[in-house]
Amino acid sequence: IIYFFDFKIILGKNGVPVAENFRLEQSTIADKIQVGQVRVRTLYLSVDPYMRCRMNEDTGSDYLLPWQLSEVADGGGIGVVEESKHDNLAKGDFVTSFNWPWQTVAILDGSLLQKLVPQLVNGRLSYFLGAAGITGLTALLGIREKGHVAAGANQTMVVSGAAGACGSLAGQIGRLEGCSRVVGIAGTDAKCSILVGEMGFDAAINYKKGNVAEQLRELCPGGVDVYFDNVGGDISDTVISQMNQNSHIILCGQISQYNKDVPYPPPLPPDIEKIQKERNITRERFLVLNYMDKQEASVLQLCQWIQEGKLKVRETVVEGLANIGAAFQSMMNGGNIGKQIVSVSK
C-alpha cells in the first residue's frame, strides 16, 4: 500500500473562494500499476483564475468540467515517473498534464501525459506550467490570432492584470511581435516597478492610485490599438473608452467577474457597448484550446525567447501541497507576481 496526500473540494457555490474550501487528506493507492499506466511523483502544480469557474456546478463553459465535492481537485501539473508500464515513458521522465490530480503521488494513464524536455527551459521545469505552457500559449496565440499586431504599425497595447501569469508575458510578447508602446495596469507600486524595470513595459498604472482614465490619456496619447484584457469590469470599461477606431480587444480573462453569476464573456455596460460598436472594436472570445494545431511551433518560440533572455519570467512559489488552498486564495486576490506555482516535492 502506498500512502499519499490529496486535496479535495469541500464547498462549491458562488462567492469568494477561500482556503477553507479545500481539505487535505491522506489516502492510499495500489502498489501495482496496470499496462499503459505510470506511477508519478508530483513536483509542481499550477493554480489559475479559470479554476474559480470549476468551483460552481455550472462552470459557464463547455470545455471545463466542475470540480466535484469531496473529490480530488485537478489542474496543470508536472511530475516525474517513478514506475512505468507505458511503452513511451520510462522511470525518470518528466511529464505534464492539464488534468493533473492534486496529489503527492498518482497512478495515471501514460497516453494522457506529455513528456517534457527540461533543456528547453534551461532546466526550470515549472516554466512548462507558465511561460512555456498553456499560459504562454494563451498570451502568444491571443496576440497573434486576436490582436492583429503588425510590426511598424506604431501600435499601442494596454494590458490589464499585467503583473499576473498571463499579463506579464503578454506585454513582453506584444513588444516582441511589433507593438511600439506597451502600458500595463496592476494593483501595487511594486508590481508596476517590476513591469517597467524588469519586463520592458513603457509604463504601468497602479489602478488603486489616482484616476486611471487620466493616466491612460497621458500614457497613451495616441489612443489604444490593442487591449489584452485579463480583468473585465470597470478597468476594462475605462480602457475601451479610449480605444481607437478598428482596434482590438484580446478577451483573455475576466477575473473581476468570476465571483459573480454572469455569463461569459460578461456583457458590457450599454454606453461602453455603444463605443465598441461605433468604433468597430473587435471583442471576440478567445480560447487557446482552439489553436492546438499551432501548439508545438508556439512552445518552441516561447522557449527560444526564454533561452535568449527576451522573455522574462516571474513566478510566485508556495511550498507544500498543504498550502495549495491558500495559494489559490492569494492568487485570486492578486497576491502573486507572475505565475502562481505550488512546489509539491523536490
Short mmCIF file of C-alpha atoms in Angstrom, two decimals:
data_model
loop_
_atom_site.label_atom_id
_atom_site.label_comp_id
_atom_site.label_asym_id
_atom_site.label_seq_id
_atom_site.Cartn_x
_atom_site.Cartn_y
_atom_site.Cartn_z
CA ILE A 1 0.00 0.00 0.00
CA ILE A 2 1.29 3.43 -0.96
CA TYR A 3 0.16 6.43 1.09
CA PHE A 4 -0.20 9.86 -0.43
CA PHE A 5 -1.86 13.19 0.29
CA ASP A 6 -4.56 14.73 -1.89
CA PHE A 7 -6.59 17.92 -1.90
CA LYS A 8 -10.36 17.78 -2.12
CA ILE A 9 -13.15 20.29 -2.69
CA ILE A 10 -15.49 20.66 0.29
CA LEU A 11 -17.57 23.68 -0.73
CA GLY A 12 -18.83 24.79 -4.13
CA LYS A 13 -21.00 27.87 -4.60
CA ASN A 14 -20.87 31.41 -5.90
CA GLY A 15 -18.86 33.69 -3.70
CA VAL A 16 -15.26 34.48 -2.84
CA PRO A 17 -13.10 31.32 -2.69
CA VAL A 18 -11.05 30.81 0.46
CA ALA A 19 -8.51 28.22 1.59
CA GLU A 20 -11.18 26.58 3.74
CA ASN A 21 -12.96 25.46 0.56
CA PHE A 22 -10.35 22.69 0.36
CA ARG A 23 -9.15 19.95 2.67
CA LEU A 24 -6.06 17.75 2.75
CA GLU A 25 -6.48 14.02 3.24
CA GLN A 26 -4.22 11.00 3.47
CA SER A 27 -5.24 8.21 1.12
CA THR A 28 -3.85 5.03 -0.43
CA ILE A 29 -3.26 3.87 -3.99
CA ALA A 30 -2.50 0.41 -5.34
CA ASP A 31 1.08 -0.76 -5.07
CA LYS A 32 0.91 -2.24 -8.59
CA ILE A 33 0.18 -0.46 -11.88
CA GLN A 34 -1.53 -1.84 -14.98
CA VAL A 35 -0.30 -1.98 -18.57
CA GLY A 36 -0.31 1.55 -20.04
CA GLN A 37 -0.12 3.22 -16.66
CA VAL A 38 2.64 5.09 -14.85
CA ARG A 39 3.14 5.99 -11.22
CA VAL A 40 4.31 9.56 -10.83
CA ARG A 41 5.52 11.77 -8.02
CA THR A 42 4.13 15.28 -8.27
CA LEU A 43 6.68 18.08 -8.49
CA TYR A 44 4.68 21.21 -9.34
CA LEU A 45 1.03 22.21 -9.52
CA SER A 46 -0.50 25.30 -11.07
CA VAL A 47 -3.33 27.39 -9.64
CA ASP A 48 -5.07 29.69 -12.09
CA PRO A 49 -8.04 32.09 -12.22
CA TYR A 50 -10.09 29.80 -14.52
CA MET A 51 -10.28 27.30 -11.65
CA ARG A 52 -12.73 29.63 -9.91
CA CYS A 53 -15.27 28.65 -12.57
CA ARG A 54 -14.76 24.97 -11.71
CA MET A 55 -15.98 25.63 -8.17
CA ASN A 56 -19.51 26.18 -9.49
CA GLU A 57 -21.92 23.43 -10.55
CA ASP A 58 -22.21 25.31 -13.84
CA THR A 59 -18.76 26.39 -14.97
CA GLY A 60 -20.23 28.63 -17.66
CA SER A 61 -18.02 26.83 -20.17
CA ASP A 62 -18.48 23.85 -22.44
CA TYR A 63 -14.83 22.79 -22.13
CA LEU A 64 -14.42 22.90 -18.34
CA LEU A 65 -15.96 20.34 -16.01
CA PRO A 66 -16.82 21.41 -12.46
CA TRP A 67 -14.83 20.05 -9.57
CA GLN A 68 -16.95 17.65 -7.56
CA LEU A 69 -17.47 17.96 -3.81
CA SER A 70 -15.22 15.60 -1.82
CA GLU A 71 -13.37 14.57 -4.99
CA VAL A 72 -9.71 15.27 -5.74
CA ALA A 73 -9.20 18.60 -7.49
CA ASP A 74 -7.04 18.76 -10.62
CA GLY A 75 -5.30 21.22 -12.93
CA GLY A 76 -1.98 21.76 -14.64
CA GLY A 77 0.78 19.68 -13.11
CA ILE A 78 4.26 18.31 -13.61
CA GLY A 79 5.79 15.17 -12.14
CA VAL A 80 8.48 12.56 -12.52
CA VAL A 81 7.81 8.95 -13.50
CA GLU A 82 8.72 6.52 -10.72
CA GLU A 83 7.40 3.36 -12.38
CA SER A 84 6.14 2.79 -15.91
CA LYS A 85 4.22 0.19 -17.89
CA HIS A 86 3.78 2.54 -20.84
CA ASP A 87 5.92 1.96 -23.91
CA ASN A 88 6.86 5.61 -24.43
CA LEU A 89 7.60 6.57 -20.84
CA ALA A 90 10.42 5.41 -18.58
CA LYS A 91 11.40 5.89 -14.97
CA GLY A 92 12.92 9.34 -14.53
CA ASP A 93 10.97 11.00 -17.36
CA PHE A 94 9.40 14.37 -16.58
CA VAL A 95 5.77 14.58 -17.68
CA THR A 96 2.88 17.03 -17.59
CA SER A 97 -0.91 17.11 -17.95
CA PHE A 98 -3.63 19.76 -17.93
CA ASN A 99 -5.67 17.48 -15.63
CA TRP A 100 -3.10 16.51 -13.04
CA PRO A 101 -4.67 15.43 -9.72
CA TRP A 102 -3.75 17.45 -6.66
CA GLN A 103 -1.92 14.51 -5.09
CA THR A 104 1.63 13.89 -3.95
CA VAL A 105 1.67 10.54 -5.80
CA ALA A 106 -0.66 9.34 -8.56
CA ILE A 107 -1.25 6.48 -10.99
CA LEU A 108 -2.05 7.95 -14.41
CA ASP A 109 -2.78 6.80 -17.94
CA GLY A 110 0.53 7.27 -19.75
CA SER A 111 -1.20 8.11 -23.03
CA LEU A 112 -2.62 11.28 -21.47
CA LEU A 113 0.78 12.62 -20.44
CA GLN A 114 3.22 14.77 -22.38
CA LYS A 115 6.94 14.17 -21.97
CA LEU A 116 8.97 17.28 -21.18
CA VAL A 117 12.47 18.32 -22.25
CA PRO A 118 13.97 20.35 -19.36
CA GLN A 119 16.75 21.76 -21.55
CA LEU A 120 14.18 23.80 -23.49
CA VAL A 121 13.60 25.96 -20.42
CA ASN A 122 17.12 25.92 -19.01
CA GLY A 123 16.10 23.24 -16.53
CA ARG A 124 13.27 25.30 -14.98
CA LEU A 125 10.58 22.63 -15.19
CA SER A 126 7.87 24.79 -13.62
CA TYR A 127 8.08 27.08 -16.66
CA PHE A 128 6.14 24.42 -18.56
CA LEU A 129 3.13 25.37 -16.42
CA GLY A 130 3.55 29.04 -17.25
CA ALA A 131 5.72 30.80 -19.79
CA ALA A 132 6.36 27.66 -21.86
CA GLY A 133 2.96 26.13 -21.17
CA ILE A 134 -0.70 26.96 -21.54
CA THR A 135 -0.18 30.44 -20.04
CA GLY A 136 2.49 31.41 -22.54
CA LEU A 137 0.47 29.89 -25.36
CA THR A 138 -2.55 31.95 -24.32
CA ALA A 139 -0.52 35.15 -24.40
CA LEU A 140 1.26 34.43 -27.68
CA LEU A 141 -1.66 32.97 -29.64
CA GLY A 142 -4.07 35.53 -28.22
CA ILE A 143 -1.91 38.33 -29.57
CA ARG A 144 -1.31 36.62 -32.91
CA GLU A 145 -4.89 35.47 -33.50
CA LYS A 146 -6.92 38.33 -32.00
CA GLY A 147 -4.55 41.27 -31.55
CA HIS A 148 -3.74 41.99 -35.20
CA VAL A 149 -0.33 43.32 -34.21
CA ALA A 150 1.83 44.43 -37.12
CA ALA A 151 5.47 45.44 -36.87
CA GLY A 152 5.98 49.07 -37.89
CA ALA A 153 2.31 49.99 -37.42
CA ASN A 154 3.06 52.16 -34.35
CA GLN A 155 0.50 50.36 -32.20
CA THR A 156 -0.08 50.92 -28.50
CA MET A 157 -1.01 47.91 -26.36
CA VAL A 158 -2.56 48.07 -22.89
CA VAL A 159 -2.54 45.01 -20.63
CA SER A 160 -4.73 44.68 -17.54
CA GLY A 161 -3.77 42.24 -14.82
CA ALA A 162 -0.33 42.98 -16.19
CA ALA A 163 1.70 41.53 -13.34
CA GLY A 164 -0.13 38.21 -13.39
CA ALA A 165 0.88 34.98 -15.07
CA CYS A 166 -0.53 35.80 -18.50
CA GLY A 167 -0.38 39.59 -18.43
CA SER A 168 3.31 39.76 -17.58
CA LEU A 169 4.05 37.63 -20.64
CA ALA A 170 1.53 39.33 -22.92
CA GLY A 171 3.12 42.76 -22.58
CA GLN A 172 6.55 41.40 -23.45
CA ILE A 173 5.21 39.36 -26.35
CA GLY A 174 3.30 42.36 -27.66
CA ARG A 175 6.60 44.20 -27.85
CA LEU A 176 8.36 41.24 -29.50
CA GLU A 177 5.56 40.98 -32.06
CA GLY A 178 5.82 44.63 -33.03
CA CYS A 179 3.94 46.98 -30.68
CA SER A 180 5.75 50.29 -30.30
CA ARG A 181 4.32 51.10 -26.87
CA VAL A 182 3.14 48.80 -24.06
CA VAL A 183 1.37 50.02 -20.91
CA GLY A 184 0.42 47.74 -18.04
CA ILE A 185 -2.24 48.08 -15.35
CA ALA A 186 -1.58 46.42 -11.99
CA GLY A 187 -2.55 46.75 -8.33
CA THR A 188 0.59 47.81 -6.47
CA ASP A 189 3.54 50.13 -6.95
CA ALA A 190 5.89 47.15 -6.58
CA LYS A 191 4.19 45.33 -9.45
CA CYS A 192 4.31 48.44 -11.63
CA SER A 193 8.01 48.83 -10.88
CA ILE A 194 8.72 45.25 -11.95
CA LEU A 195 6.73 45.69 -15.18
CA VAL A 196 8.76 48.74 -16.21
CA GLY A 197 12.15 47.92 -14.71
CA GLU A 198 12.32 44.21 -15.44
CA MET A 199 9.85 43.31 -18.16
CA GLY A 200 10.25 46.21 -20.54
CA PHE A 201 6.83 47.86 -20.30
CA ASP A 202 7.00 51.54 -21.24
CA ALA A 203 4.79 52.49 -18.32
CA ALA A 204 2.49 50.99 -15.71
CA ILE A 205 -0.56 52.27 -13.85
CA ASN A 206 -1.46 51.37 -10.28
CA TYR A 207 -5.24 51.28 -10.63
CA LYS A 208 -5.62 51.67 -6.86
CA LYS A 209 -3.99 55.10 -7.02
CA GLY A 210 -5.19 58.18 -8.85
CA ASN A 211 -7.51 58.44 -11.82
CA VAL A 212 -6.95 55.57 -14.27
CA ALA A 213 -8.67 57.33 -17.17
CA GLU A 214 -6.47 60.41 -16.79
CA GLN A 215 -3.31 58.32 -16.51
CA LEU A 216 -4.26 56.34 -19.61
CA ARG A 217 -4.78 59.51 -21.62
CA GLU A 218 -1.37 60.76 -20.53
CA LEU A 219 0.47 57.48 -21.18
CA CYS A 220 -1.37 56.57 -24.40
CA PRO A 221 -1.67 59.94 -26.18
CA GLY A 222 -2.43 58.26 -29.49
CA GLY A 223 -5.16 56.08 -28.00
CA VAL A 224 -5.17 52.30 -27.54
CA ASP A 225 -4.90 49.94 -30.51
CA VAL A 226 -4.71 46.57 -28.74
CA TYR A 227 -6.11 45.72 -25.31
CA PHE A 228 -5.13 42.44 -23.64
CA ASP A 229 -8.00 42.08 -21.19
CA ASN A 230 -7.46 39.88 -18.14
CA VAL A 231 -9.82 41.54 -15.68
CA GLY A 232 -13.05 42.95 -17.15
CA GLY A 233 -15.21 45.28 -15.08
CA ASP A 234 -14.55 48.97 -14.51
CA ILE A 235 -10.89 48.82 -15.56
CA SER A 236 -11.79 47.36 -18.94
CA ASP A 237 -14.61 49.85 -19.44
CA THR A 238 -12.10 52.65 -18.88
CA VAL A 239 -9.63 51.21 -21.39
CA ILE A 240 -12.29 50.52 -24.03
CA SER A 241 -13.48 54.14 -23.82
CA GLN A 242 -10.00 55.21 -25.02
CA MET A 243 -9.58 52.67 -27.81
CA ASN A 244 -9.13 53.74 -31.41
CA GLN A 245 -11.24 53.06 -34.47
CA ASN A 246 -10.82 49.47 -35.73
CA SER A 247 -8.85 48.44 -32.63
CA HIS A 248 -8.86 45.03 -31.00
CA ILE A 249 -9.62 43.52 -27.58
CA ILE A 250 -7.97 40.19 -26.76
CA LEU A 251 -10.52 38.72 -24.39
CA CYS A 252 -8.28 36.54 -22.24
CA GLY A 253 -9.90 36.64 -18.79
CA GLN A 254 -12.39 38.49 -16.62
CA ILE A 255 -11.12 37.82 -13.12
CA SER A 256 -13.08 40.71 -11.59
CA GLN A 257 -16.30 38.96 -12.66
CA TYR A 258 -15.58 35.34 -11.74
CA ASN A 259 -17.29 35.55 -8.33
CA LYS A 260 -20.48 36.89 -9.92
CA ASP A 261 -23.31 34.97 -11.55
CA VAL A 262 -22.91 36.42 -15.05
CA PRO A 263 -22.45 34.83 -18.50
CA TYR A 264 -19.04 34.63 -20.11
CA PRO A 265 -17.94 36.87 -21.59
CA PRO A 266 -19.79 39.34 -19.36
CA PRO A 267 -21.85 41.89 -21.28
CA LEU A 268 -20.52 45.44 -21.48
CA PRO A 269 -22.47 48.37 -19.99
CA PRO A 270 -24.67 50.00 -22.66
CA ASP A 271 -22.50 53.11 -23.03
CA ILE A 272 -19.32 51.05 -23.44
CA GLU A 273 -21.02 48.64 -25.84
CA LYS A 274 -22.06 51.67 -27.92
CA ILE A 275 -18.41 52.81 -28.09
CA GLN A 276 -17.32 49.34 -29.09
CA LYS A 277 -19.80 49.17 -31.96
CA GLU A 278 -19.32 52.74 -33.18
CA ARG A 279 -15.53 52.32 -33.29
CA ASN A 280 -15.69 48.83 -34.75
CA ILE A 281 -13.65 47.38 -31.87
CA THR A 282 -13.38 43.61 -32.06
CA ARG A 283 -14.15 41.75 -28.81
CA GLU A 284 -14.32 38.04 -29.51
CA ARG A 285 -14.00 35.23 -27.03
CA PHE A 286 -10.53 33.70 -27.23
CA LEU A 287 -9.95 30.05 -26.32
CA VAL A 288 -6.39 28.83 -26.70
CA LEU A 289 -7.55 25.20 -26.98
CA ASN A 290 -8.99 26.07 -30.40
CA TYR A 291 -5.46 26.64 -31.71
CA MET A 292 -3.68 23.49 -30.58
CA ASP A 293 -2.53 22.82 -34.14
CA LYS A 294 -0.10 25.69 -33.51
CA GLN A 295 0.98 24.48 -30.09
CA GLU A 296 4.29 22.84 -30.94
CA ALA A 297 5.69 25.72 -33.00
CA SER A 298 4.44 28.26 -30.47
CA VAL A 299 6.01 26.48 -27.49
CA LEU A 300 9.32 26.32 -29.34
CA GLN A 301 9.10 30.07 -29.99
CA LEU A 302 8.41 30.74 -26.32
CA CYS A 303 11.32 28.53 -25.26
CA GLN A 304 13.64 30.29 -27.70
CA TRP A 305 12.71 33.68 -26.26
CA ILE A 306 13.30 32.34 -22.74
CA GLN A 307 16.71 30.93 -23.67
CA GLU A 308 17.68 34.21 -25.35
CA GLY A 309 16.59 36.25 -22.34
CA LYS A 310 13.97 38.10 -24.40
CA LEU A 311 11.09 36.80 -22.29
CA LYS A 312 11.49 37.47 -18.57
CA VAL A 313 9.68 35.00 -16.33
CA ARG A 314 8.41 35.63 -12.84
CA GLU A 315 6.96 33.00 -10.50
CA THR A 316 5.41 33.12 -7.06
CA VAL A 317 6.17 29.74 -5.48
CA VAL A 318 4.43 28.27 -2.44
CA GLU A 319 5.93 25.17 -0.85
CA GLY A 320 3.84 22.12 0.01
CA LEU A 321 0.55 20.61 -1.12
CA ALA A 322 -0.99 21.56 2.23
CA ASN A 323 -0.72 25.23 1.20
CA ILE A 324 -2.36 25.00 -2.23
CA GLY A 325 -5.70 26.33 -0.96
CA ALA A 326 -4.01 29.39 0.49
CA ALA A 327 -2.04 29.82 -2.76
CA PHE A 328 -5.30 29.72 -4.74
CA GLN A 329 -6.92 32.30 -2.46
CA SER A 330 -3.88 34.58 -2.67
CA MET A 331 -3.75 34.32 -6.46
CA MET A 332 -7.42 35.25 -6.78
CA ASN A 333 -6.72 38.31 -4.62
CA GLY A 334 -3.72 39.40 -6.69
CA GLY A 335 -1.09 38.21 -4.26
CA ASN A 336 1.12 36.73 -6.96
CA ILE A 337 3.61 38.28 -9.36
CA GLY A 338 3.85 36.17 -12.49
CA LYS A 339 2.77 32.55 -12.37
CA GLN A 340 1.44 31.09 -9.11
CA ILE A 341 3.16 27.73 -8.58
CA VAL A 342 2.90 25.17 -5.78
CA SER A 343 6.07 23.13 -5.29
CA VAL A 344 4.92 19.73 -4.03
CA SER A 345 8.21 17.85 -3.84
CA LYS A 346 11.80 18.26 -4.91
#
